[in-house]
Amino acid sequence: MFKEGLPIAYDAPADLKKWPSLRNERVTSKTPYLVYNGTLADCIRLLLAKPINQISLYNIVTERQTAFDSNVLSPADAAEIALRKDFPKG
């Protein structure tokens, strides 16, 4: 979850991680693995480009920011952040 009115550092380092899955369900007894390392904005773009039926298998891990309740962002958080007016396009 994130706080709407606070600024977000989109250029902060971030990792896109995927949970191992079985029949499109997370296998929580396993550890998520790294798919991409880059900026928060890049990770959000890559996550939202994934097929909708697989998006729940991903998380974004980034530096703790005052706008975030956690350093792990869910796909729902990423989608909301991408809709912000200040989200970098392209």
PDB file of C-alpha atoms in Angstrom:
ATOM      1  CA  MET A   1       0.000   0.000   0.000  1.00  0.00           C
ATOM      2  CA  PHE A   2       1.168   3.553  -0.594  1.00  0.00           C
ATOM      3  CA  LYS A   3       0.138   7.016   0.549  1.00  0.00           C
ATOM      4  CA  GLU A   4      -1.417   8.983  -2.306  1.00  0.00           C
ATOM      5  CA  GLY A   5      -0.222  12.514  -1.578  1.00  0.00           C
ATOM      6  CA  LEU A   6       3.466  11.817  -0.953  1.00  0.00           C
ATOM      7  CA  PRO A   7       6.185  11.972  -3.621  1.00  0.00           C
ATOM      8  CA  ILE A   8       7.677   8.785  -5.033  1.00  0.00           C
ATOM      9  CA  ALA A   9      11.276   8.399  -6.232  1.00  0.00           C
ATOM     10  CA  TYR A  10      10.676   6.543  -9.490  1.00  0.00           C
ATOM     11  CA  ASP A  11      14.414   6.347 -10.174  1.00  0.00           C
ATOM     12  CA  ALA A  12      15.027   4.392  -6.942  1.00  0.00           C
ATOM     13  CA  PRO A  13      16.634   0.957  -7.370  1.00  0.00           C
ATOM     14  CA  ALA A  14      14.110  -1.874  -7.531  1.00  0.00           C
ATOM     15  CA  ASP A  15      13.824  -5.579  -8.274  1.00  0.00           C
ATOM     16  CA  LEU A  16      10.980  -7.296 -10.093  1.00  0.00           C
ATOM     17  CA  LYS A  17      10.572 -10.726  -8.511  1.00  0.00           C
ATOM     18  CA  LYS A  18       8.430 -13.713  -9.459  1.00  0.00           C
ATOM     19  CA  TRP A  19       7.152 -16.389  -7.161  1.00  0.00           C
ATOM     20  CA  PRO A  20       7.519 -19.976  -8.321  1.00  0.00           C
ATOM     21  CA  SER A  21       4.071 -21.214  -9.256  1.00  0.00           C
ATOM     22  CA  LEU A  22       1.984 -24.300  -9.699  1.00  0.00           C
ATOM     23  CA  ARG A  23      -1.148 -23.981 -11.858  1.00  0.00           C
ATOM     24  CA  ASN A  24      -0.779 -20.177 -11.781  1.00  0.00           C
ATOM     25  CA  GLU A  25      -0.800 -20.086  -7.963  1.00  0.00           C
ATOM     26  CA  ARG A  26       2.134 -18.870  -5.857  1.00  0.00           C
ATOM     27  CA  VAL A  27       4.148 -21.587  -4.174  1.00  0.00           C
ATOM     28  CA  THR A  28       4.772 -19.724  -0.918  1.00  0.00           C
ATOM     29  CA  SER A  29       7.036 -22.437   0.457  1.00  0.00           C
ATOM     30  CA  LYS A  30       9.585 -21.321  -2.157  1.00  0.00           C
ATOM     31  CA  THR A  31      11.466 -18.034  -2.490  1.00  0.00           C
ATOM     32  CA  PRO A  32      10.695 -15.508  -5.235  1.00  0.00           C
ATOM     33  CA  TYR A  33      13.448 -15.130  -7.801  1.00  0.00           C
ATOM     34  CA  LEU A  34      14.832 -12.065  -9.570  1.00  0.00           C
ATOM     35  CA  VAL A  35      13.407 -11.288 -13.010  1.00  0.00           C
ATOM     36  CA  TYR A  36      14.730  -7.750 -13.466  1.00  0.00           C
ATOM     37  CA  ASN A  37      16.885  -5.239 -11.594  1.00  0.00           C
ATOM     38  CA  GLY A  38      16.529  -1.559 -12.467  1.00  0.00           C
ATOM     39  CA  THR A  39      14.518   1.469 -11.436  1.00  0.00           C
ATOM     40  CA  LEU A  40      11.135   1.450  -9.758  1.00  0.00           C
ATOM     41  CA  ALA A  41       9.513   2.961 -12.862  1.00  0.00           C
ATOM     42  CA  ASP A  42      11.027   0.295 -15.135  1.00  0.00           C
ATOM     43  CA  CYS A  43       9.906  -2.505 -12.811  1.00  0.00           C
ATOM     44  CA  ILE A  44       6.350  -1.141 -12.747  1.00  0.00           C
ATOM     45  CA  ARG A  45       6.271  -0.938 -16.555  1.00  0.00           C
ATOM     46  CA  LEU A  46       7.600  -4.490 -16.931  1.00  0.00           C
ATOM     47  CA  LEU A  47       5.164  -5.859 -14.360  1.00  0.00           C
ATOM     48  CA  LEU A  48       2.164  -4.243 -16.027  1.00  0.00           C
ATOM     49  CA  ALA A  49       3.237  -5.672 -19.399  1.00  0.00           C
ATOM     50  CA  LYS A  50       2.900  -9.244 -18.070  1.00  0.00           C
ATOM     51  CA  PRO A  51      -0.161 -11.337 -19.007  1.00  0.00           C
ATOM     52  CA  ILE A  52      -3.040 -10.511 -16.655  1.00  0.00           C
ATOM     53  CA  ASN A  53      -3.411 -14.135 -15.547  1.00  0.00           C
ATOM     54  CA  GLN A  54       0.221 -14.171 -14.331  1.00  0.00           C
ATOM     55  CA  ILE A  55       0.537 -10.703 -12.804  1.00  0.00           C
ATOM     56  CA  SER A  56      -0.355 -11.922  -9.293  1.00  0.00           C
ATOM     57  CA  LEU A  57       2.842 -14.017  -9.267  1.00  0.00           C
ATOM     58  CA  TYR A  58       5.049 -10.887  -9.167  1.00  0.00           C
ATOM     59  CA  ASN A  59       6.145  -8.322  -6.591  1.00  0.00           C
ATOM     60  CA  ILE A  60       8.405  -5.311  -6.751  1.00  0.00           C
ATOM     61  CA  VAL A  61      10.999  -4.881  -4.010  1.00  0.00           C
ATOM     62  CA  THR A  62      12.410  -1.379  -3.637  1.00  0.00           C
ATOM     63  CA  GLU A  63      13.908   0.976  -1.104  1.00  0.00           C
ATOM     64  CA  ARG A  64      11.585   2.035   1.677  1.00  0.00           C
ATOM     65  CA  GLN A  65      10.061   5.430   0.869  1.00  0.00           C
ATOM     66  CA  THR A  66       7.802   7.605   2.995  1.00  0.00           C
ATOM     67  CA  ALA A  67       5.006   7.027   0.462  1.00  0.00           C
ATOM     68  CA  PHE A  68       5.129   3.234   0.979  1.00  0.00           C
ATOM     69  CA  ASP A  69       3.951   1.152   3.925  1.00  0.00           C
ATOM     70  CA  SER A  70       6.443  -1.559   2.944  1.00  0.00           C
ATOM     71  CA  ASN A  71       9.404  -2.066   0.635  1.00  0.00           C
ATOM     72  CA  VAL A  72       7.420  -4.762  -1.246  1.00  0.00           C
ATOM     73  CA  LEU A  73       4.831  -3.496  -3.722  1.00  0.00           C
ATOM     74  CA  SER A  74       2.002  -5.707  -4.912  1.00  0.00           C
ATOM     75  CA  PRO A  75       0.747  -5.719  -8.504  1.00  0.00           C
ATOM     76  CA  ALA A  76      -2.274  -3.679  -7.330  1.00  0.00           C
ATOM     77  CA  ASP A  77       0.042  -1.066  -5.792  1.00  0.00           C
ATOM     78  CA  ALA A  78       2.068  -0.937  -9.014  1.00  0.00           C
ATOM     79  CA  ALA A  79      -1.070  -0.415 -11.127  1.00  0.00           C
ATOM     80  CA  GLU A  80      -2.241   2.454  -8.895  1.00  0.00           C
ATOM     81  CA  ILE A  81       1.202   4.070  -8.940  1.00  0.00           C
ATOM     82  CA  ALA A  82       1.323   3.856 -12.750  1.00  0.00           C
ATOM     83  CA  LEU A  83      -1.885   5.918 -12.891  1.00  0.00           C
ATOM     84  CA  ARG A  84      -0.399   8.821 -10.931  1.00  0.00           C
ATOM     85  CA  LYS A  85       0.038  12.063 -12.855  1.00  0.00           C
ATOM     86  CA  ASP A  86       3.726  12.201 -11.925  1.00  0.00           C
ATOM     87  CA  PHE A  87       4.517   8.647 -13.124  1.00  0.00           C
ATOM     88  CA  PRO A  88       7.191   8.947 -15.852  1.00  0.00           C
ATOM     89  CA  LYS A  89       5.871   8.036 -19.275  1.00  0.00           C
ATOM     90  CA  GLY A  90       8.112   5.957 -21.501  1.00  0.00           C
TER      91      GLY A  90
END
